[in-house]
Short mmCIF file of C-alpha atoms in Angstrom, two decimals:
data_model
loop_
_atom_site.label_atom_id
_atom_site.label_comp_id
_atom_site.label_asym_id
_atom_site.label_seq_id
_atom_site.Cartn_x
_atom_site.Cartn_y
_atom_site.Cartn_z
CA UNK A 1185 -35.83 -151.02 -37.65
CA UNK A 1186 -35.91 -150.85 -41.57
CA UNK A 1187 -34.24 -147.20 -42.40
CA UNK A 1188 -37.20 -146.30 -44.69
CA UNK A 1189 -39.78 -147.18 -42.05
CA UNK A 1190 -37.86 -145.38 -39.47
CA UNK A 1191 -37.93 -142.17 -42.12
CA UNK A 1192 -40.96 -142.82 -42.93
CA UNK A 1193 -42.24 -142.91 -39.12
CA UNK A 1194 -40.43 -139.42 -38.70
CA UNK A 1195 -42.03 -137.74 -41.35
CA UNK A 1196 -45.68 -139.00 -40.86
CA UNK A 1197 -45.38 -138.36 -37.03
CA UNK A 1198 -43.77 -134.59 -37.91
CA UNK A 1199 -46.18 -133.93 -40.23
CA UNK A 1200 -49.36 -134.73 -37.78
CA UNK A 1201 -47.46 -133.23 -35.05
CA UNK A 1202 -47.74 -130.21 -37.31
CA UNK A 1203 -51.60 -130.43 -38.70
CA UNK A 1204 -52.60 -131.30 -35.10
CA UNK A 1205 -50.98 -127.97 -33.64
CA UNK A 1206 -52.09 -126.16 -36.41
CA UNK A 1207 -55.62 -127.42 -35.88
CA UNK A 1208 -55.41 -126.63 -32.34
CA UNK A 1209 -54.31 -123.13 -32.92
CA UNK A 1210 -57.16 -122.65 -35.40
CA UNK A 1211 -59.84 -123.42 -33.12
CA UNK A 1212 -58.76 -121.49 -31.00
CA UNK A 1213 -58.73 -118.44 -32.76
CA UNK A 1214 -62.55 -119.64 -34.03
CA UNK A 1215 -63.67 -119.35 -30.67
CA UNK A 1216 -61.93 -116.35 -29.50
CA UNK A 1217 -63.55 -114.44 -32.93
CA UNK A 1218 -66.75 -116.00 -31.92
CA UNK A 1219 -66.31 -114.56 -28.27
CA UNK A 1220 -65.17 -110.70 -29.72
CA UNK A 1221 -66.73 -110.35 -33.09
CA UNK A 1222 -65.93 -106.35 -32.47
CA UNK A 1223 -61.75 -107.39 -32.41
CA UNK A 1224 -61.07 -108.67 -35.99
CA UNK A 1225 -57.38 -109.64 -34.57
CA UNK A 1226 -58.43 -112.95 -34.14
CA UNK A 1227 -60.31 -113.85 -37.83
CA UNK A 1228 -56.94 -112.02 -39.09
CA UNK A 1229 -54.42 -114.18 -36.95
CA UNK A 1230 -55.95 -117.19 -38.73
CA UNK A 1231 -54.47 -116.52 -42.04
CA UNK A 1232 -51.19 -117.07 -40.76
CA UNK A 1233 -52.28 -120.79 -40.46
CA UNK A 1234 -50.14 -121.58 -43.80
CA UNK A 1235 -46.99 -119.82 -42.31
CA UNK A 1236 -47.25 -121.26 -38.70
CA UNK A 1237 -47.45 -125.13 -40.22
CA UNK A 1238 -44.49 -124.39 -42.23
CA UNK A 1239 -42.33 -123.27 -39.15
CA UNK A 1240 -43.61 -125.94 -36.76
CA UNK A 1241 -43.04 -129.09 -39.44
CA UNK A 1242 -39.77 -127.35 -40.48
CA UNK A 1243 -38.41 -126.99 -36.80
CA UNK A 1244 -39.72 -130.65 -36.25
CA UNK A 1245 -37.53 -132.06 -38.72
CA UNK A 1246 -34.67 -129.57 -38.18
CA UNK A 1247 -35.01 -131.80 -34.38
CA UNK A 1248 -35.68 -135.05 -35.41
CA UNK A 1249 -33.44 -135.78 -39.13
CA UNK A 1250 -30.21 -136.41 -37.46
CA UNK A 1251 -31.91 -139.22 -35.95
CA UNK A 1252 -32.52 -140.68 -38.97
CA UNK A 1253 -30.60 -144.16 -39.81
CA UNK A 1254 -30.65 -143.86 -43.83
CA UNK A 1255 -28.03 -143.69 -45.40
CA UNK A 1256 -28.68 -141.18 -48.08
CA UNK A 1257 -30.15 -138.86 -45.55
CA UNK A 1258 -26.96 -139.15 -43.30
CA UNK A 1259 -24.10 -138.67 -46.52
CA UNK A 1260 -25.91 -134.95 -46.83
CA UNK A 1261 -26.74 -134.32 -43.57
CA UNK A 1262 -25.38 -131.46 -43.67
CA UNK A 1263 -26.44 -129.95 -46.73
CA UNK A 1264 -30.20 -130.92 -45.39
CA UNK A 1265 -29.81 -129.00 -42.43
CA UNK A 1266 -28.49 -126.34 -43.91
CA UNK A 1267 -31.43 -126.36 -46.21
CA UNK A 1268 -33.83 -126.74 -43.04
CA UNK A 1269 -32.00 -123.73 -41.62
CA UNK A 1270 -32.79 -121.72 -44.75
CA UNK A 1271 -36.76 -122.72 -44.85
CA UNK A 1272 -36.79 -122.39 -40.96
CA UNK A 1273 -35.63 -118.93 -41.08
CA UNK A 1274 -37.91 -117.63 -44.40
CA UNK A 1275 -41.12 -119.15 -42.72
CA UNK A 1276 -40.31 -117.50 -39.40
CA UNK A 1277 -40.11 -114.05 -41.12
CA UNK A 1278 -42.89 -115.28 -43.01
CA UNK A 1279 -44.82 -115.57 -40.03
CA UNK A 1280 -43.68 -112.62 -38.38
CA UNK A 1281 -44.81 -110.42 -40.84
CA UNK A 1282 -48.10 -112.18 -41.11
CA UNK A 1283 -48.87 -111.71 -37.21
CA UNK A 1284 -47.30 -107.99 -37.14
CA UNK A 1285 -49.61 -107.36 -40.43
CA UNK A 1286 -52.70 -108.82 -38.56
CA UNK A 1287 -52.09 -106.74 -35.30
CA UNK A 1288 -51.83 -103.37 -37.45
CA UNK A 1289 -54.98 -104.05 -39.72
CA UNK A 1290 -56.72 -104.73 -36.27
CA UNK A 1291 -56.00 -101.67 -35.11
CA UNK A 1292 -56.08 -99.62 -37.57
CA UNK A 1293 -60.09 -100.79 -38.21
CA UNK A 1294 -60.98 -100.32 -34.80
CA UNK A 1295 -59.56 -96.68 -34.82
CA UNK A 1296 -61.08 -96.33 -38.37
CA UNK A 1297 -64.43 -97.60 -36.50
CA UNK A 1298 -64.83 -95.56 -33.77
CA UNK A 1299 -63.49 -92.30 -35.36
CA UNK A 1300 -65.61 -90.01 -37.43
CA UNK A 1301 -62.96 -87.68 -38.20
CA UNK A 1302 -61.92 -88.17 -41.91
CA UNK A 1303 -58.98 -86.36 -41.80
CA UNK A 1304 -57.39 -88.41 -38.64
CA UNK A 1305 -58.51 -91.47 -39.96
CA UNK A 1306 -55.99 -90.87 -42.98
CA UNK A 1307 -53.14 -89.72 -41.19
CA UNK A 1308 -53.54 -93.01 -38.66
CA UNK A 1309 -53.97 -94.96 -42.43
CA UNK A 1310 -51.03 -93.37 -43.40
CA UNK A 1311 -48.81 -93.87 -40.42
CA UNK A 1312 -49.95 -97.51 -40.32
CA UNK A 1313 -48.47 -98.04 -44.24
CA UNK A 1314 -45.30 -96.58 -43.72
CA UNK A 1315 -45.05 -98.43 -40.29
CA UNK A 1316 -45.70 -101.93 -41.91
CA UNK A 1317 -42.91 -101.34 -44.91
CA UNK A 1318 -40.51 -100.10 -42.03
CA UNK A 1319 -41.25 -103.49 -40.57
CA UNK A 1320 -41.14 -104.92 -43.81
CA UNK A 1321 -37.80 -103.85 -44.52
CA UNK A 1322 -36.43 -104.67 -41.17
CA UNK A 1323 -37.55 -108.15 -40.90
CA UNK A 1324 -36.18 -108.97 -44.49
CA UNK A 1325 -32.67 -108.04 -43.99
CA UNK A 1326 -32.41 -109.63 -40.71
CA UNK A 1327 -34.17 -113.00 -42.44
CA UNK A 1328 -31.69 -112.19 -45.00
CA UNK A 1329 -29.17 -111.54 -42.72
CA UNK A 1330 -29.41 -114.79 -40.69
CA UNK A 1331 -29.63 -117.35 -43.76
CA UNK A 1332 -26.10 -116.06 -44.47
CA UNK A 1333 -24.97 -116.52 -41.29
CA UNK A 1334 -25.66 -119.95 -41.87
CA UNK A 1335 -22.93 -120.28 -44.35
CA UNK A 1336 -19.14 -120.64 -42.57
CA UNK A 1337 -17.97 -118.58 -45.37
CA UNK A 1338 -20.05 -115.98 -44.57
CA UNK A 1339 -18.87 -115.63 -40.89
CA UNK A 1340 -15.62 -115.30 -41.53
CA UNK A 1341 -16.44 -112.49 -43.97
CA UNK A 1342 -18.40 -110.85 -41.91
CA UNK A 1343 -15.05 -110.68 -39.34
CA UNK A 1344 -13.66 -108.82 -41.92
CA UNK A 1345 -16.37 -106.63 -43.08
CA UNK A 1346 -17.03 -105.62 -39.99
CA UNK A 1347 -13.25 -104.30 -39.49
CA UNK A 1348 -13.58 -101.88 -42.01
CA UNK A 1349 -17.45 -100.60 -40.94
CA UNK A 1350 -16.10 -97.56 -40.25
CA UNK A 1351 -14.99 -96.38 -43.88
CA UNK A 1352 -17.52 -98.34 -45.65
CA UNK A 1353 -20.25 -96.39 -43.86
CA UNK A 1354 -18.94 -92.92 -44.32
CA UNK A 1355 -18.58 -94.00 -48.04
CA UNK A 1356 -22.07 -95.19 -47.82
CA UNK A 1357 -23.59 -91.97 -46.22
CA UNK A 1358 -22.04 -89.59 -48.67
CA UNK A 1359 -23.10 -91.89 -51.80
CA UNK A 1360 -26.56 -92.35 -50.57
CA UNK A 1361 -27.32 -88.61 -49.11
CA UNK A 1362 -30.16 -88.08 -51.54
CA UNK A 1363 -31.73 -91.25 -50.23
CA UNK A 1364 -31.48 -91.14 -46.63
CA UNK A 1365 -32.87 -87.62 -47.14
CA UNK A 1366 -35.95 -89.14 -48.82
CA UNK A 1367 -36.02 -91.87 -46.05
CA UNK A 1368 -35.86 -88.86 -43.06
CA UNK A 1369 -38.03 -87.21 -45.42
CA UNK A 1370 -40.80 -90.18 -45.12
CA UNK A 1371 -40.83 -90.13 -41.46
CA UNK A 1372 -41.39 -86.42 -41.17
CA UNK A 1373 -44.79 -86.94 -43.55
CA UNK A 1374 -45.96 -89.99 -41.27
CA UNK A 1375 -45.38 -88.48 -38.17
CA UNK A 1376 -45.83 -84.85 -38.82
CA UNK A 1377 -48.83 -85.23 -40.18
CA UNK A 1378 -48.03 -82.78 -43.66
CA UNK A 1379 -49.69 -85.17 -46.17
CA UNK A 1380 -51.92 -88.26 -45.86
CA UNK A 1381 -53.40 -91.08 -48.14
CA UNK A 1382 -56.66 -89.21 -49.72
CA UNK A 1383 -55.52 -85.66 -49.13
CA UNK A 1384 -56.26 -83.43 -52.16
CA UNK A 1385 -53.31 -81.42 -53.16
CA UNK A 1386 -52.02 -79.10 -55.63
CA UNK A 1387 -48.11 -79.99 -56.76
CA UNK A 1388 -46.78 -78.20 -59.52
CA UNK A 1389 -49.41 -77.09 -61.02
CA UNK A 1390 -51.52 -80.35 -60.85
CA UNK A 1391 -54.54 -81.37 -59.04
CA UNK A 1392 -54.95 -85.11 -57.41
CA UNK A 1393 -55.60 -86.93 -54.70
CA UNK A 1394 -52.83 -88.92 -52.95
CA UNK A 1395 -53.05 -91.95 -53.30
CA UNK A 1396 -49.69 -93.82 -51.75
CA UNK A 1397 -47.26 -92.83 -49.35
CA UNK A 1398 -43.75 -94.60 -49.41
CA UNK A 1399 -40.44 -94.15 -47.75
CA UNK A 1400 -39.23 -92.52 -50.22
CA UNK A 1401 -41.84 -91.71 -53.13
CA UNK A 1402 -45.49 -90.08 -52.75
CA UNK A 1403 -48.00 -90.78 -55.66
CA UNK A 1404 -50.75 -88.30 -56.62
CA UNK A 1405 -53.82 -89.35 -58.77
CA UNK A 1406 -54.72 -86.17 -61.13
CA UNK A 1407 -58.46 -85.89 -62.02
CA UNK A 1408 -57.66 -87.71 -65.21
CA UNK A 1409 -56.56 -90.72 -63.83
CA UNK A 1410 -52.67 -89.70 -64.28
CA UNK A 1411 -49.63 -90.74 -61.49
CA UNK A 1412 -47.25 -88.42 -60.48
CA UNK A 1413 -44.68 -89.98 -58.66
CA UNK A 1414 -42.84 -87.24 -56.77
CA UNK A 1415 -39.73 -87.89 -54.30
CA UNK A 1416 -41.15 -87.41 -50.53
CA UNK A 1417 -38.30 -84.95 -50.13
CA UNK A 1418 -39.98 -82.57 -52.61
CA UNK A 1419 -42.92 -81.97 -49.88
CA UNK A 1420 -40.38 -81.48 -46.94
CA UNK A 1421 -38.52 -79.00 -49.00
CA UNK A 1422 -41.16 -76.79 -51.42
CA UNK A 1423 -44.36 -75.38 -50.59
CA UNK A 1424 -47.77 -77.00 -52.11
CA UNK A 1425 -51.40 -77.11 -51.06
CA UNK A 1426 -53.19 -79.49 -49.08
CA UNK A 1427 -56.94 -78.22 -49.52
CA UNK A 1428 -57.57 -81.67 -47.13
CA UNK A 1429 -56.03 -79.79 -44.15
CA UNK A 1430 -58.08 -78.40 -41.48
CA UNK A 1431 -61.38 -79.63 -43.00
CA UNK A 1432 -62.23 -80.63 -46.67
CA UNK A 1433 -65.15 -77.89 -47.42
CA UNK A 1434 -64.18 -75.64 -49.13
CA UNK A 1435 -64.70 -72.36 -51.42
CA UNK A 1436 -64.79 -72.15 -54.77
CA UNK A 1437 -65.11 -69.16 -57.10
CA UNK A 1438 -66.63 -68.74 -60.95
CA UNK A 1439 -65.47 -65.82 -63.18
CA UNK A 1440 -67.69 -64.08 -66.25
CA UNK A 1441 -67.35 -61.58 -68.27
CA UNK A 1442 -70.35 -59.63 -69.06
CA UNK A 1443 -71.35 -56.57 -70.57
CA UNK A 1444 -72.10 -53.23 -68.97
CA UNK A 1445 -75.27 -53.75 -69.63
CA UNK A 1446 -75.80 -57.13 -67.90
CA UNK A 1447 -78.62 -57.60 -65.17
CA UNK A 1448 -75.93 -58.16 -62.04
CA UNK A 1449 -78.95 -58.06 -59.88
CA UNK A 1450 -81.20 -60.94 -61.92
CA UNK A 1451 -77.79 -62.64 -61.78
CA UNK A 1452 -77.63 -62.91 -58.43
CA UNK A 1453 -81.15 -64.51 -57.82
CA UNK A 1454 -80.31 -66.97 -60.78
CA UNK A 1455 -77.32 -68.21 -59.46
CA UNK A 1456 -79.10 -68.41 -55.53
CA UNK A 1457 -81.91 -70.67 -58.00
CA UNK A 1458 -79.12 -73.05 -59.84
CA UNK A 1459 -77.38 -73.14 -56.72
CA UNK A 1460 -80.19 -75.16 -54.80
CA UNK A 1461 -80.92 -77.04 -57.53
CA UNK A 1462 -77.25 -78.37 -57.79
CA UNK A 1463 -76.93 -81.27 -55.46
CA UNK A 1464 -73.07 -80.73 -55.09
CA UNK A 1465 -73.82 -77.42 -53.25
CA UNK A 1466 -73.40 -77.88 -49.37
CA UNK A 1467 -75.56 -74.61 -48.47
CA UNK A 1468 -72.85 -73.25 -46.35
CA UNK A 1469 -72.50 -69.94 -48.50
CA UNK A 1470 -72.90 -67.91 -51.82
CA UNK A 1471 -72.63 -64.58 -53.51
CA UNK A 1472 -71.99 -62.73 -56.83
CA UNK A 1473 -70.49 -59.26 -57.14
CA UNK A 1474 -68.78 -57.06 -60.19
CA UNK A 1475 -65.11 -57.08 -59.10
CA UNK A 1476 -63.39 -55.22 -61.88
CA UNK A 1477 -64.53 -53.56 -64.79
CA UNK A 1478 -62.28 -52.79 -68.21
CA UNK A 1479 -63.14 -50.45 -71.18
CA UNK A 1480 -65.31 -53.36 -72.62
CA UNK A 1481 -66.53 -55.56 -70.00
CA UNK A 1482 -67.37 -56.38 -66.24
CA UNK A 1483 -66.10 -59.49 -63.83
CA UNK A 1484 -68.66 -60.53 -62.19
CA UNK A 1485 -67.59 -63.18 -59.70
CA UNK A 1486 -70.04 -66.35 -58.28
CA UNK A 1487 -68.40 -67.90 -54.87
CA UNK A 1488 -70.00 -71.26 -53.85
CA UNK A 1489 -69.17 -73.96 -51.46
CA UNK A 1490 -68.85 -77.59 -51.67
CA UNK A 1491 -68.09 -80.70 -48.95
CA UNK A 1492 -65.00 -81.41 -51.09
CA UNK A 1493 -62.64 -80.72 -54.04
CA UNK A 1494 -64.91 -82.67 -56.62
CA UNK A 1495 -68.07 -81.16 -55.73
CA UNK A 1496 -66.26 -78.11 -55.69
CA UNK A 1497 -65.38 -78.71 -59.14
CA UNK A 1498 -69.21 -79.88 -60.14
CA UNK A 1499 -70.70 -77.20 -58.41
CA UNK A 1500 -68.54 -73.96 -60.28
CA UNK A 1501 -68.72 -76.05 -63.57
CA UNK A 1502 -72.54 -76.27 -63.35
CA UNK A 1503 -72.98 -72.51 -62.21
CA UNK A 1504 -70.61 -71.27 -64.96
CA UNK A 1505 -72.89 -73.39 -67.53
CA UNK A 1506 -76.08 -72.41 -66.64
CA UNK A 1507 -75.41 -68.88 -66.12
CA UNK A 1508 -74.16 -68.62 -69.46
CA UNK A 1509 -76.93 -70.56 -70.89
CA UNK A 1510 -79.34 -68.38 -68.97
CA UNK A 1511 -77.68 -65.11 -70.12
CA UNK A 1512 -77.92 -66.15 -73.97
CA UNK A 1513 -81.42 -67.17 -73.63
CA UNK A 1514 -83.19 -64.39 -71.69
CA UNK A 1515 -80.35 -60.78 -71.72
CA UNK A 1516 -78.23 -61.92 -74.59
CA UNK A 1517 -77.50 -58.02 -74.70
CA UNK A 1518 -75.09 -59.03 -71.59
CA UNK A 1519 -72.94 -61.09 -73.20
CA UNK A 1520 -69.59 -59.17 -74.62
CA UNK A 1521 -69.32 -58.24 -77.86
CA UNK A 1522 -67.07 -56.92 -80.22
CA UNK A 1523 -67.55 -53.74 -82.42
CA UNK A 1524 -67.52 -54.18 -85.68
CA UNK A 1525 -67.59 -50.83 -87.01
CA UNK A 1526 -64.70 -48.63 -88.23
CA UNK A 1527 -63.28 -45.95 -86.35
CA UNK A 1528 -64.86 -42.53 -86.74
CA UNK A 1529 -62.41 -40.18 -88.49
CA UNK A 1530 -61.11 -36.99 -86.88
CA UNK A 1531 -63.36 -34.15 -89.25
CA UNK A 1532 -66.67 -35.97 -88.24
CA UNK A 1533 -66.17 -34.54 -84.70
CA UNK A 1534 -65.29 -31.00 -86.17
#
């Protein structure tokens, strides 16, 4: 048989070998998603269509090419499977992440589904992202790993390397302590539930909302759109608040300073009034009282409740504006002021 017809017989019949199988597998998946619409495992599974073709015309030719009678093909036959090797083992992790990625989304939706709890909804969301990169990580340095096994070089240096494991991973260890404490670090936040993805928290100083969760880093999202990027250590190791935990209502307070001679009791039924008229109330609780008093001036403090941390924020913002307002329009007399005159002298009083 002519060479190029025989090559040309091994590719064609590899390659529809390969759509065929991937058809197959397709349609299969079709009907199982049309048979469990509430399991979106199967609609995911079929984007790993791409990575499963790759692996089964790869391994086909990995089989077949040493059958081959060209010429040209058989001068670099090794060199070609060596190559095969290398696209054989990339499309495998390829498609291992793919399958691992669709089996975690699947759960994690279901759980996310049939949950109503907000707050264990993000630590599952969280456990599930540092899970995948775990996975992630793994499955590239074994992919890694393998393609230079494939090189005889590399096997006999890995003899060697492995002879002196010992030293080299003390050396290791002591060089990268700060990093496998951040990687420990990571693992305590997934699993011991401290901080999730979408927890509000206070870090030095700065409100946000967290919005990523690595092995080693956490990002926060501050109300004005800023990162802070902050080692996952720092949470294991200093305290900070987490005004998710335990429930996201929460209590807010609103501080003025008034006069003497302010109305504390009108004050109270005007804040109850802007209070129901401010849909980022939640009704679960109110009150104003004086709670310190100077030479000059009272405090007179508003408490109101919110759902969350920005209604919260909406909620004290709009009482301390309108009660302000409403003082300067109707008992302006309440607001503080500051005396003008001079001081009386010392023979006025005699």
């Amino acid at each position: 048989m002519n060479p190029v017809l025989h090559l040309s017989i091994v590719l064609g019949g590899a390659v529809l070998l390969t759509l065929a199988a991937g058809w197959t597998a397709d349609l299969l998946l079709r009907r199982a998603d049309a048979r469990h619409p509430e399991t979106p495992l199967w609609g995911l599974l079929r984007r790993c269509h791409l990575a499963l073709r790759i692996v089964l015309l790869t391994a086909l030719l990995r089989g077949a090419y040493r059958q081959i009678r060209w010429e040209p093909l058989r001068e670099h036959a090794a060199g070609v499977g060596q190559i095969l090797w290398l696209v054989l083992i990339a499309a495998g992790a390829w498609l291992v992440l793919r399958i691992t990625s669709a089996v975690v989304e699947s759960t994690y939706a279901r759980y996310a589904t049939g949950t109503r709890d907000p707050a264990r909804v993000r630590r599952v969301r969280t456990q599930v992202t540092l899970l995948m990169r775990i996975v992630t990580a793994v499955v590239v340095v074994v992919a890694a790993a393998a393609m230079l096994l494939t090189f005889p070089g590399f096997r006999a240096l890995g003899t060697s390397v492995l002879a002196s494991a010992g030293i080299i991973g003390i050396v290791a260890g002591v060089a990268a302590q700060s990093t496998l404490g951040n990687l420990f670090a990571g693992f305590q936040i997934a699993f011991g539930d401290m901080v999730r993805i979408g927890d509000t928290v206070v870090v030095n100083g700065e409100w946000g909302v967290v919005e990523e969760v690595t092995l080693t880093f956490l990002a926060v999202r501050t109300w004005d759109e800023r990162r802070i990027t902050m080692p996952v250590s720092y949470f294991t190791a200093r305290p900070f608040e987490n005004w998710s935990r335990g429930g996201v209502q929460m209590t807010g307070t609103v501080f003025l300073h008034c006069d003497h001679t302010a109305p504390v009791a009108l004050m109270r039924e005007k804040l109850l009034e802007i209070l129901e008229a401010c849909p980022a109330w939640d009704g679960r609780g109110w009150d104003l009282a004086v709670t310190d008093t100077t030479p000059s001036t009272i405090t007179v403090r508003a408490i109101v409740t919110a759902k969350d941390a920005d209604d919260l924020w909406t909620a004290r913002c709009a009482v301390r504006e309108q009660l302000v307002a409403w003082l300067a329009e109707k008992h302006p007399y309440a607001l503080p002021h500051v005396a003008m005159s001079g001081a009386a002298h010392r023979e006025d009083f005699a």
